[in-house]
mmCIF file of N, CA, C and O in Angstrom:
data_model
loop_
_atom_site.group_PDB
_atom_site.id
_atom_site.type_symbol
_atom_site.label_atom_id
_atom_site.label_comp_id
_atom_site.label_asym_id
_atom_site.label_seq_id
_atom_site.Cartn_x
_atom_site.Cartn_y
_atom_site.Cartn_z
ATOM 1 N N GLY A 234 23.479 -18.378 3.391
ATOM 2 C CA GLY A 234 22.302 -17.600 3.110
ATOM 3 C C GLY A 234 21.356 -17.558 4.298
ATOM 4 O O GLY A 234 21.643 -18.087 5.355
ATOM 5 N N ASP A 235 20.251 -16.924 4.095
ATOM 6 C CA ASP A 235 19.252 -16.759 5.144
ATOM 7 C C ASP A 235 18.298 -17.944 5.074
ATOM 8 O O ASP A 235 17.642 -18.158 4.071
ATOM 9 N N HIS A 236 18.215 -18.730 6.139
ATOM 10 C CA HIS A 236 17.411 -19.947 6.135
ATOM 11 C C HIS A 236 16.110 -19.804 6.914
ATOM 12 O O HIS A 236 15.580 -20.764 7.430
ATOM 13 N N ARG A 237 15.584 -18.593 6.985
ATOM 14 C CA ARG A 237 14.348 -18.381 7.728
ATOM 15 C C ARG A 237 13.171 -18.972 6.970
ATOM 16 O O ARG A 237 13.160 -19.034 5.753
ATOM 17 N N ASP A 238 12.149 -19.361 7.697
ATOM 18 C CA ASP A 238 10.918 -19.872 7.110
ATOM 19 C C ASP A 238 10.285 -18.772 6.256
ATOM 20 O O ASP A 238 10.087 -17.653 6.712
ATOM 21 N N LEU A 239 9.966 -19.078 5.005
ATOM 22 C CA LEU A 239 9.402 -18.068 4.105
ATOM 23 C C LEU A 239 8.083 -17.501 4.619
ATOM 24 O O LEU A 239 7.750 -16.354 4.357
ATOM 25 N N HIS A 240 7.320 -18.302 5.366
ATOM 26 C CA HIS A 240 6.037 -17.819 5.874
ATOM 27 C C HIS A 240 6.207 -16.701 6.898
ATOM 28 O O HIS A 240 5.320 -15.894 7.093
ATOM 29 N N SER A 241 7.366 -16.637 7.546
ATOM 30 C CA SER A 241 7.592 -15.599 8.545
ATOM 31 C C SER A 241 8.245 -14.360 7.942
ATOM 32 O O SER A 241 8.492 -13.400 8.635
ATOM 33 N N PHE A 242 8.493 -14.374 6.629
ATOM 34 C CA PHE A 242 9.247 -13.288 6.004
ATOM 35 C C PHE A 242 8.657 -11.905 6.250
ATOM 36 O O PHE A 242 9.377 -11.019 6.677
ATOM 37 N N PRO A 243 7.354 -11.665 6.026
ATOM 38 C CA PRO A 243 6.855 -10.304 6.241
ATOM 39 C C PRO A 243 7.058 -9.822 7.684
ATOM 40 O O PRO A 243 7.460 -8.689 7.909
ATOM 41 N N THR A 244 6.820 -10.683 8.655
ATOM 42 C CA THR A 244 7.015 -10.323 10.057
ATOM 43 C C THR A 244 8.494 -10.133 10.354
ATOM 44 O O THR A 244 8.889 -9.180 11.014
ATOM 45 N N ARG A 245 9.317 -11.024 9.857
ATOM 46 C CA ARG A 245 10.761 -10.944 10.070
ATOM 47 C C ARG A 245 11.316 -9.667 9.437
ATOM 48 O O ARG A 245 12.134 -8.972 10.013
ATOM 49 N N ARG A 246 10.865 -9.346 8.236
ATOM 50 C CA ARG A 246 11.321 -8.153 7.530
ATOM 51 C C ARG A 246 10.982 -6.908 8.340
ATOM 52 O O ARG A 246 11.822 -6.028 8.539
ATOM 53 N N SER A 247 9.754 -6.822 8.821
ATOM 54 C CA SER A 247 9.334 -5.669 9.622
ATOM 55 C C SER A 247 10.188 -5.557 10.878
ATOM 56 O O SER A 247 10.606 -4.460 11.257
ATOM 57 N N SER A 248 10.453 -6.683 11.504
ATOM 58 C CA SER A 248 11.282 -6.694 12.701
ATOM 59 C C SER A 248 12.693 -6.207 12.394
ATOM 60 O O SER A 248 13.261 -5.401 13.137
ATOM 61 N N ASP A 249 13.262 -6.671 11.288
ATOM 62 C CA ASP A 249 14.603 -6.239 10.880
ATOM 63 C C ASP A 249 14.643 -4.732 10.654
ATOM 64 O O ASP A 249 15.556 -4.040 11.102
ATOM 65 N N LEU A 250 13.637 -4.209 9.941
ATOM 66 C CA LEU A 250 13.600 -2.778 9.637
ATOM 67 C C LEU A 250 13.473 -1.952 10.915
ATOM 68 O O LEU A 250 14.132 -0.913 11.062
ATOM 69 N N MET A 251 12.659 -2.426 11.847
ATOM 70 C CA MET A 251 12.500 -1.712 13.114
ATOM 71 C C MET A 251 13.795 -1.747 13.934
ATOM 72 O O MET A 251 14.165 -0.751 14.553
ATOM 73 N N GLN A 252 14.498 -2.870 13.897
ATOM 74 C CA GLN A 252 15.776 -2.969 14.613
ATOM 75 C C GLN A 252 16.774 -1.954 14.062
ATOM 76 O O GLN A 252 17.472 -1.289 14.817
ATOM 77 N N ILE A 253 16.843 -1.858 12.750
ATOM 78 C CA ILE A 253 17.775 -0.912 12.134
ATOM 79 C C ILE A 253 17.442 0.511 12.550
ATOM 80 O O ILE A 253 18.316 1.287 12.939
ATOM 81 N N MET A 254 16.156 0.872 12.476
ATOM 82 C CA MET A 254 15.771 2.238 12.816
ATOM 83 C C MET A 254 16.029 2.530 14.301
ATOM 84 O O MET A 254 16.481 3.625 14.645
ATOM 85 N N ARG A 255 15.788 1.571 15.183
ATOM 86 C CA ARG A 255 16.105 1.768 16.606
ATOM 87 C C ARG A 255 17.602 2.026 16.793
ATOM 88 O O ARG A 255 18.007 2.915 17.535
ATOM 89 N N TYR A 256 18.412 1.226 16.102
ATOM 90 C CA TYR A 256 19.866 1.390 16.189
ATOM 91 C C TYR A 256 20.260 2.770 15.669
ATOM 92 O O TYR A 256 21.062 3.474 16.292
ATOM 93 N N MET A 257 19.688 3.168 14.541
ATOM 94 C CA MET A 257 20.020 4.456 13.929
ATOM 95 C C MET A 257 19.628 5.625 14.833
ATOM 96 O O MET A 257 20.383 6.583 14.967
ATOM 97 N N TYR A 258 18.465 5.556 15.446
ATOM 98 C CA TYR A 258 18.049 6.636 16.352
ATOM 99 C C TYR A 258 18.940 6.697 17.590
ATOM 100 O O TYR A 258 19.191 7.762 18.124
ATOM 101 N N ARG A 259 19.431 5.553 18.007
ATOM 102 C CA ARG A 259 20.300 5.526 19.191
ATOM 103 C C ARG A 259 21.711 6.014 18.882
ATOM 104 O O ARG A 259 22.305 6.772 19.632
ATOM 105 N N TYR A 260 22.296 5.538 17.764
ATOM 106 C CA TYR A 260 23.697 5.826 17.456
ATOM 107 C C TYR A 260 23.899 6.831 16.313
ATOM 108 O O TYR A 260 25.011 7.303 16.124
ATOM 109 N N GLY A 261 22.862 7.103 15.531
ATOM 110 C CA GLY A 261 22.955 8.106 14.471
ATOM 111 C C GLY A 261 23.508 7.613 13.151
ATOM 112 O O GLY A 261 23.252 8.214 12.119
ATOM 113 N N GLU A 262 24.285 6.543 13.183
ATOM 114 C CA GLU A 262 24.857 5.991 11.957
ATOM 115 C C GLU A 262 25.254 4.553 12.206
ATOM 116 O O GLU A 262 25.331 4.108 13.361
ATOM 117 N N CYS A 263 25.519 3.824 11.115
ATOM 118 C CA CYS A 263 25.936 2.431 11.262
ATOM 119 C C CYS A 263 26.499 1.900 9.956
ATOM 120 O O CYS A 263 26.344 2.501 8.900
ATOM 121 N N THR A 264 27.141 0.751 10.056
ATOM 122 C CA THR A 264 27.487 -0.073 8.897
ATOM 123 C C THR A 264 26.671 -1.354 9.038
ATOM 124 O O THR A 264 26.158 -1.649 10.120
ATOM 125 N N PHE A 265 26.574 -2.109 7.966
ATOM 126 C CA PHE A 265 25.832 -3.370 8.080
ATOM 127 C C PHE A 265 26.532 -4.307 9.058
ATOM 128 O O PHE A 265 25.903 -5.088 9.749
ATOM 129 N N SER A 266 27.833 -4.192 9.180
ATOM 130 C CA SER A 266 28.591 -5.016 10.114
ATOM 131 C C SER A 266 28.268 -4.635 11.568
ATOM 132 O O SER A 266 28.167 -5.509 12.439
ATOM 133 N N ASP A 267 28.092 -3.327 11.841
ATOM 134 C CA ASP A 267 27.693 -2.887 13.184
ATOM 135 C C ASP A 267 26.379 -3.554 13.580
ATOM 136 O O ASP A 267 26.231 -4.054 14.694
ATOM 137 N N LEU A 268 25.414 -3.546 12.668
ATOM 138 C CA LEU A 268 24.103 -4.137 12.935
ATOM 139 C C LEU A 268 24.208 -5.640 13.154
ATOM 140 O O LEU A 268 23.583 -6.191 14.055
ATOM 141 N N SER A 269 24.995 -6.282 12.318
ATOM 142 C CA SER A 269 25.172 -7.727 12.423
ATOM 143 C C SER A 269 25.722 -8.116 13.782
ATOM 144 O O SER A 269 25.230 -9.039 14.425
ATOM 145 N N LYS A 270 26.745 -7.394 14.236
ATOM 146 C CA LYS A 270 27.346 -7.686 15.538
ATOM 147 C C LYS A 270 26.365 -7.384 16.665
ATOM 148 O O LYS A 270 26.236 -8.149 17.614
ATOM 149 N N TYR A 271 25.671 -6.262 16.573
ATOM 150 C CA TYR A 271 24.767 -5.826 17.632
ATOM 151 C C TYR A 271 23.594 -6.782 17.818
ATOM 152 O O TYR A 271 23.216 -7.102 18.921
ATOM 153 N N TYR A 272 23.010 -7.222 16.681
ATOM 154 C CA TYR A 272 21.817 -8.076 16.753
ATOM 155 C C TYR A 272 22.106 -9.561 16.521
ATOM 156 O O TYR A 272 21.203 -10.389 16.637
ATOM 157 N N GLY A 273 23.334 -9.922 16.168
ATOM 158 C CA GLY A 273 23.689 -11.315 15.988
ATOM 159 C C GLY A 273 23.053 -11.976 14.767
ATOM 160 O O GLY A 273 22.682 -13.137 14.807
ATOM 161 N N VAL A 274 22.934 -11.220 13.669
ATOM 162 C CA VAL A 274 22.343 -11.730 12.428
ATOM 163 C C VAL A 274 23.364 -11.573 11.305
ATOM 164 O O VAL A 274 24.143 -10.632 11.297
ATOM 165 N N HIS A 275 23.339 -12.487 10.345
ATOM 166 C CA HIS A 275 24.286 -12.459 9.233
ATOM 167 C C HIS A 275 24.244 -11.126 8.484
ATOM 168 O O HIS A 275 23.184 -10.576 8.239
ATOM 169 N N ASP A 276 25.407 -10.628 8.109
ATOM 170 C CA ASP A 276 25.549 -9.340 7.420
ATOM 171 C C ASP A 276 24.602 -9.142 6.246
ATOM 172 O O ASP A 276 24.049 -8.065 6.071
ATOM 173 N N SER A 277 24.435 -10.156 5.402
ATOM 174 C CA SER A 277 23.671 -9.978 4.163
ATOM 175 C C SER A 277 22.223 -9.580 4.431
ATOM 176 O O SER A 277 21.614 -8.873 3.637
ATOM 177 N N VAL A 278 21.670 -10.019 5.554
ATOM 178 C CA VAL A 278 20.297 -9.654 5.905
ATOM 179 C C VAL A 278 20.195 -8.146 6.061
ATOM 180 O O VAL A 278 19.303 -7.502 5.502
ATOM 181 N N TYR A 279 21.120 -7.564 6.801
ATOM 182 C CA TYR A 279 21.058 -6.132 7.046
ATOM 183 C C TYR A 279 21.454 -5.306 5.830
ATOM 184 O O TYR A 279 20.958 -4.206 5.652
ATOM 185 N N TRP A 280 22.314 -5.830 4.984
ATOM 186 C CA TRP A 280 22.662 -5.093 3.759
ATOM 187 C C TRP A 280 21.398 -4.868 2.920
ATOM 188 O O TRP A 280 21.149 -3.771 2.434
ATOM 189 N N LYS A 281 20.594 -5.905 2.777
ATOM 190 C CA LYS A 281 19.343 -5.792 2.009
ATOM 191 C C LYS A 281 18.395 -4.797 2.666
ATOM 192 O O LYS A 281 17.760 -3.986 1.998
ATOM 193 N N ARG A 282 18.265 -4.858 3.980
ATOM 194 C CA ARG A 282 17.337 -3.980 4.695
ATOM 195 C C ARG A 282 17.787 -2.513 4.642
ATOM 196 O O ARG A 282 16.960 -1.618 4.525
ATOM 197 N N LEU A 283 19.086 -2.266 4.748
ATOM 198 C CA LEU A 283 19.595 -0.893 4.635
ATOM 199 C C LEU A 283 19.245 -0.314 3.272
ATOM 200 O O LEU A 283 18.822 0.842 3.167
ATOM 201 N N SER A 284 19.378 -1.111 2.239
ATOM 202 C CA SER A 284 19.022 -0.656 0.889
ATOM 203 C C SER A 284 17.541 -0.319 0.798
ATOM 204 O O SER A 284 17.155 0.671 0.172
ATOM 205 N N GLU A 285 16.689 -1.135 1.426
ATOM 206 C CA GLU A 285 15.246 -0.871 1.419
ATOM 207 C C GLU A 285 14.926 0.450 2.117
ATOM 208 O O GLU A 285 14.114 1.243 1.625
ATOM 209 N N LEU A 286 15.565 0.693 3.265
ATOM 210 C CA LEU A 286 15.318 1.937 4.001
ATOM 211 C C LEU A 286 15.824 3.151 3.221
ATOM 212 O O LEU A 286 15.214 4.217 3.269
ATOM 213 N N ALA A 287 16.916 2.981 2.487
ATOM 214 C CA ALA A 287 17.427 4.074 1.662
ATOM 215 C C ALA A 287 16.454 4.382 0.522
ATOM 216 O O ALA A 287 16.166 5.548 0.233
ATOM 217 N N LYS A 288 15.917 3.347 -0.110
ATOM 218 C CA LYS A 288 14.937 3.545 -1.186
ATOM 219 C C LYS A 288 13.682 4.236 -0.664
ATOM 220 O O LYS A 288 13.045 4.993 -1.382
ATOM 221 N N ALA A 289 13.343 3.977 0.606
ATOM 222 C CA ALA A 289 12.165 4.608 1.225
ATOM 223 C C ALA A 289 12.462 6.042 1.673
ATOM 224 O O ALA A 289 11.563 6.750 2.108
ATOM 225 N N GLY A 290 13.719 6.462 1.569
ATOM 226 C CA GLY A 290 14.086 7.829 1.925
ATOM 227 C C GLY A 290 14.304 8.071 3.408
ATOM 228 O O GLY A 290 14.332 9.223 3.851
ATOM 229 N N LEU A 291 14.480 7.004 4.195
ATOM 230 C CA LEU A 291 14.657 7.168 5.647
ATOM 231 C C LEU A 291 16.120 7.289 6.068
ATOM 232 O O LEU A 291 16.434 7.895 7.089
ATOM 233 N N ILE A 292 17.013 6.683 5.292
ATOM 234 C CA ILE A 292 18.436 6.751 5.591
ATOM 235 C C ILE A 292 19.194 7.032 4.291
ATOM 236 O O ILE A 292 18.636 6.905 3.197
ATOM 237 N N VAL A 293 20.450 7.411 4.431
ATOM 238 C CA VAL A 293 21.298 7.694 3.270
ATOM 239 C C VAL A 293 22.679 7.084 3.475
ATOM 240 O O VAL A 293 23.129 6.917 4.607
ATOM 241 N N LYS A 294 23.329 6.773 2.355
ATOM 242 C CA LYS A 294 24.734 6.389 2.407
ATOM 243 C C LYS A 294 25.524 7.677 2.607
ATOM 244 O O LYS A 294 25.246 8.677 1.968
ATOM 245 N N THR A 295 26.495 7.633 3.499
ATOM 246 C CA THR A 295 27.365 8.789 3.665
ATOM 247 C C THR A 295 28.553 8.637 2.710
ATOM 248 O O THR A 295 28.712 7.592 2.076
ATOM 249 N N ASN A 296 29.380 9.664 2.638
ATOM 250 C CA ASN A 296 30.582 9.551 1.806
ATOM 251 C C ASN A 296 31.768 9.072 2.637
ATOM 252 O O ASN A 296 32.904 9.154 2.222
ATOM 253 N N ARG A 297 31.472 8.555 3.839
ATOM 254 C CA ARG A 297 32.515 8.031 4.713
ATOM 255 C C ARG A 297 32.479 6.503 4.738
ATOM 256 O O ARG A 297 31.452 5.903 4.494
ATOM 257 N N ASN A 298 33.611 5.918 5.034
ATOM 258 C CA ASN A 298 33.724 4.472 5.192
ATOM 259 C C ASN A 298 34.428 4.165 6.501
ATOM 260 O O ASN A 298 35.181 4.987 7.011
ATOM 261 N N LYS A 299 34.169 2.991 7.032
ATOM 262 C CA LYS A 299 34.918 2.473 8.174
ATOM 263 C C LYS A 299 35.649 1.235 7.679
ATOM 264 O O LYS A 299 35.196 0.555 6.768
ATOM 265 N N ILE A 300 36.769 0.938 8.301
ATOM 266 C CA ILE A 300 37.507 -0.269 7.942
ATOM 267 C C ILE A 300 37.123 -1.369 8.926
ATOM 268 O O ILE A 300 37.155 -1.170 10.140
ATOM 269 N N SER A 301 36.743 -2.518 8.387
ATOM 270 C CA SER A 301 36.369 -3.672 9.212
ATOM 271 C C SER A 301 37.570 -4.156 10.004
ATOM 272 O O SER A 301 38.658 -4.319 9.449
ATOM 273 N N ASN A 302 37.351 -4.388 11.299
ATOM 274 C CA ASN A 302 38.425 -4.929 12.147
ATOM 275 C C ASN A 302 38.754 -6.373 11.796
ATOM 276 O O ASN A 302 39.875 -6.824 12.026
ATOM 277 N N THR A 303 37.784 -7.090 11.240
ATOM 278 C CA THR A 303 38.007 -8.513 10.968
ATOM 279 C C THR A 303 38.514 -8.779 9.553
ATOM 280 O O THR A 303 39.345 -9.651 9.358
ATOM 281 N N THR A 304 38.020 -8.029 8.565
ATOM 282 C CA THR A 304 38.401 -8.313 7.178
ATOM 283 C C THR A 304 39.332 -7.267 6.576
ATOM 284 O O THR A 304 39.955 -7.517 5.551
ATOM 285 N N GLY A 305 39.389 -6.078 7.179
ATOM 286 C CA GLY A 305 40.209 -5.007 6.617
ATOM 287 C C GLY A 305 39.558 -4.312 5.433
ATOM 288 O O GLY A 305 40.147 -3.427 4.826
ATOM 289 N N LYS A 306 38.323 -4.699 5.101
ATOM 290 C CA LYS A 306 37.616 -4.089 3.967
ATOM 291 C C LYS A 306 36.927 -2.801 4.400
ATOM 292 O O LYS A 306 36.598 -2.617 5.570
ATOM 293 N N PHE A 307 36.698 -1.926 3.412
ATOM 294 C CA PHE A 307 35.958 -0.694 3.671
ATOM 295 C C PHE A 307 34.468 -1.001 3.754
ATOM 296 O O PHE A 307 33.932 -1.744 2.939
ATOM 297 N N LEU A 308 33.789 -0.432 4.758
ATOM 298 C CA LEU A 308 32.360 -0.618 4.951
ATOM 299 C C LEU A 308 31.650 0.726 4.801
ATOM 300 O O LEU A 308 32.113 1.732 5.332
ATOM 301 N N THR A 309 30.544 0.736 4.081
ATOM 302 C CA THR A 309 29.761 1.954 3.894
ATOM 303 C C THR A 309 29.109 2.364 5.215
ATOM 304 O O THR A 309 28.553 1.528 5.918
ATOM 305 N N VAL A 310 29.170 3.642 5.520
ATOM 306 C CA VAL A 310 28.507 4.182 6.701
ATOM 307 C C VAL A 310 27.176 4.762 6.264
ATOM 308 O O VAL A 310 27.112 5.565 5.321
ATOM 309 N N TRP A 311 26.087 4.343 6.907
ATOM 310 C CA TRP A 311 24.733 4.822 6.643
ATOM 311 C C TRP A 311 24.325 5.751 7.775
ATOM 312 O O TRP A 311 24.745 5.576 8.904
ATOM 313 N N ALA A 312 23.484 6.737 7.467
ATOM 314 C CA ALA A 312 23.030 7.684 8.496
ATOM 315 C C ALA A 312 21.556 8.010 8.281
ATOM 316 O O ALA A 312 21.003 7.832 7.191
ATOM 317 N N LEU A 313 20.927 8.524 9.347
ATOM 318 C CA LEU A 313 19.560 8.993 9.220
ATOM 319 C C LEU A 313 19.507 10.159 8.241
ATOM 320 O O LEU A 313 20.428 10.962 8.193
ATOM 321 N N LYS A 314 18.441 10.245 7.503
ATOM 322 C CA LYS A 314 18.302 11.328 6.532
ATOM 323 C C LYS A 314 17.859 12.602 7.219
ATOM 324 O O LYS A 314 17.160 12.607 8.185
#
């Protein structure tokens, strides 16, 4: 799980959201695994943040998937709205 200090959560959350949006503007789309590898943070952190950005109407799930090179599982591709 995420072992960050709870007191830093609002700042950390904002930083995570900004990182995702920077990545999205640069590459146009991503999976949570792409973000995890790029920024060196556990996948689950970015999965939660992608959902938050989708609820805010900034990004959308596409109908495409990528296959993970490490697990062979299908990964959802997210894109700017």
